Amino acid sequence: MKATINDVAKRAGVSIKTVSRVINNETSVRQLTRDKVQLAVDELSYQPNLSARNLAGAKSYSIAYIYDNPNAYYIIDMQKGILSACKQHGFELLIHPCDAKDKDVSKEVVNMVKQARIAGLILTPPLSEMPDFVKSLVELDVKVVRILSGNVAPDELSPCVMVNDRDAAQTMTQHLIDLGHKDIAFLAGDAEHMSTIERYKGYRRALKASNIEFNKSLVIEGDYSFDSGVNGAKNLMSEQTTNTRPTAIFSCNDEIAAGALFAARLMNISIPEQLSIVGFENSPFSRQTWPKLTTADQPNNQIAEDAAKLLISQIRKQKNPITISQYVPKIIVRDSTARCF
Amino acid sequence: MKATINDVAKRAGVSIKTVSRVINNETSVRQLTRDKVQLAVDELSYQPNLSARNLAGAKSYSIAYIYDNPNAYYIIDMQKGILSACKQHGFELLIHPCDAKDKDVSKEVVNMVKQARIAGLILTPPLSEMPDFVKSLVELDVKVVRILSGNVAPDELSPCVMVNDRDAAQTMTQHLIDLGHKDIAFLAGDAEHMSTIERYKGYRRALKASNIEFNKSLVIEGDYSFDSGVNGAKNLMSEQTTNTRPTAIFSCNDEIAAGALFAARLMNISIPEQLSIVGFENSPFSRQTWPKLTTADQPNNQIAEDAAKLLISQIRKQKNPITISQYVPKIIVRDSTARCF
DNA sequence: TTAATAATTGACAGCGCTGTCATTTTTTTA
DNA sequence: TAAAAAAATGACAGCGCTGTCAATTATTAA
């Protein structure tokens, strides 16, 4: 059956406590002893019992992934990355979906953390962007790592893994500019989301870099939904509009872009001949629209694994763990963009 | 801080063991005592420590959700349903993604179950449809509940929650027939998946019920992918084809349908005027295609919660738990179907 | 070389709960 | 009514591990 720490101790000819020291990577174990123990561990393919550890120690070996994100693909990817880090370090993962809009989220999550003796938390947008929420968690006896949009962490509350949407958005906009577009519209996601803000900044920066005059009427407020894309594009492209009609549309995510595509179809505007449209996120369905969407992809799996590792090293109080990784999403050019007519 | 069983015992004026009996719903506790204890439990909002339980008892309070399904929305829904049942019954959920195509899945999962002292497993397609895989798990000391396509469980290996794709597919096909279609094609998913088989049976049954002659050349083999839909529809609708060209296409899922939509666009066939197309699954993007897809929706959340409850009652060896719930997906009519021209 | 110091190692209690079995209380039977 | 049977309760060990602190061994200084 399953080996216990006792079996390992006997086999290695040392005390239980010494085995415990080795598996916990504590100092003050002679190398010789350490090797002996490690050998026994390997031979018995021993794995510490998480329940016993959690029960006995002051430490906890559980981390939780708290999420509220409408995008299932994102969550699944994150989850997989986190799980993989957990497996590597002998941690356990608790999954906790919640509703960011609920005014009691904070209380609810705090309770859950207290109840479950959790060592650390991973937060993704939009939860990671809610300062009060984050603060109430940081004040507990848990480590927190946030995944966020931006170049620099917004505060010192916790280490963060940053996704540089700004640079990606700039590159994306530049792609449009390189195709000869000058009248490039911006279909925003939820205004309070950092991803929207960052993508907007990147968009502006690209225009500026190419000396293209910014036209405020080409920026349409909205949210991260298909309908928002439909309405935004209608707005921009309808016959009655008094604005300059854009020749390209930057959408804050793929859903918005899909909405814009839908609207274009409605108005008999052919894509990409009469209008270029780009998305952001590389959701699976960005390959299943007509035409397939040019979009930006981020390695969510990797990001999540890094975040989890960062969290675990925080928990173990290892060296200098406030490393803030930065990822820049990569542009994927497909069929929804073309040279300006 | 957090209340322990000891606190409850003191407050209720009974022994620890009696509290344990109450919270485990054991018999042979007088109603009066039970009430006293329950009161103390409520007052202290006591929740048993899972680690201690797992460690002390022979029983385990962990169940695992093993999945391998490309559809993230499906997994997230399932997960949420399971989580909700777990919370209600004080169980813990382990998440374990795996790769059904890997020849060592079975070994890998078996190991994981042994390692983690898991009381039960929830399996969804395609894992739930792999007899050898299921068998190797059932032989361990764990309860298993499967979620499957069909009317009746394929075997006695474990209790199952059945999703009646057949009836749903029949209704869906009938919808097409009601619109005057007679030449209805069938774009299959992976041939070995029960969902494909069941949906096919429903399709055939609907044709038969309306005395429509079955035309084998309208059935196209494929898999559950966008590309499969593209190719299938091209095949069916191209100019050179020698077959009857269908006036409607039944696709085994929304991705295939989206592919068919894509192909139709390529071939300048207008939907739904010249061709009706239906999907299956009600994935979010079925609302984001042009035109929006008529599809079939199933209450995954509820299915998952039921499956988890069934599993937990199995674990507790309660009464007669081999209840096999049956769900019939519901047709959602949108814009991709129209009366036959 | 020996005493003093530092580095390793181990003995033991106890985390919060459940299982076993003994004890007490209640109910039934004669 | 007492004795026997059944039901309810409790005492206690122990699940596998970690924390504390004492004991042992190795290393350094004198």
Short mmCIF file of C-alpha atoms (C1' of nucleotides) in Angstrom, two decimals, chain A residues 4-5 17 20 24 46 48-49 52-53 56, chain D residues 15-22 25-27:
data_model
loop_
_atom_site.label_atom_id
_atom_site.label_comp_id
_atom_site.label_asym_id
_atom_site.label_seq_id
_atom_site.Cartn_x
_atom_site.Cartn_y
_atom_site.Cartn_z
CA THR A 4 4.16 6.56 5.18
CA ILE A 5 6.91 8.67 6.60
CA LYS A 17 11.70 13.81 12.07
CA SER A 20 10.32 15.28 7.63
CA ASN A 24 10.54 19.93 3.68
CA TYR A 46 6.68 8.11 -1.00
CA PRO A 48 3.57 13.01 2.06
CA ASN A 49 -0.02 12.85 3.18
CA ALA A 52 -1.67 14.98 7.93
CA ARG A 53 0.55 17.86 6.94
CA ALA A 56 -0.14 18.76 12.12
"C1'" DC D 15 -4.42 8.44 11.72
"C1'" DG D 16 0.59 10.73 9.49
"C1'" DC D 17 2.69 14.43 10.09
"C1'" DT D 18 5.14 18.84 12.28
"C1'" DG D 19 6.78 21.75 16.23
"C1'" DT D 20 9.40 21.93 20.44
"C1'" DC D 21 13.08 20.93 22.88
"C1'" DA D 22 16.44 17.81 24.54
"C1'" DT D 25 27.63 14.21 17.28
"C1'" DA D 26 30.89 17.02 14.70
"C1'" DT D 27 33.68 21.08 14.58
#
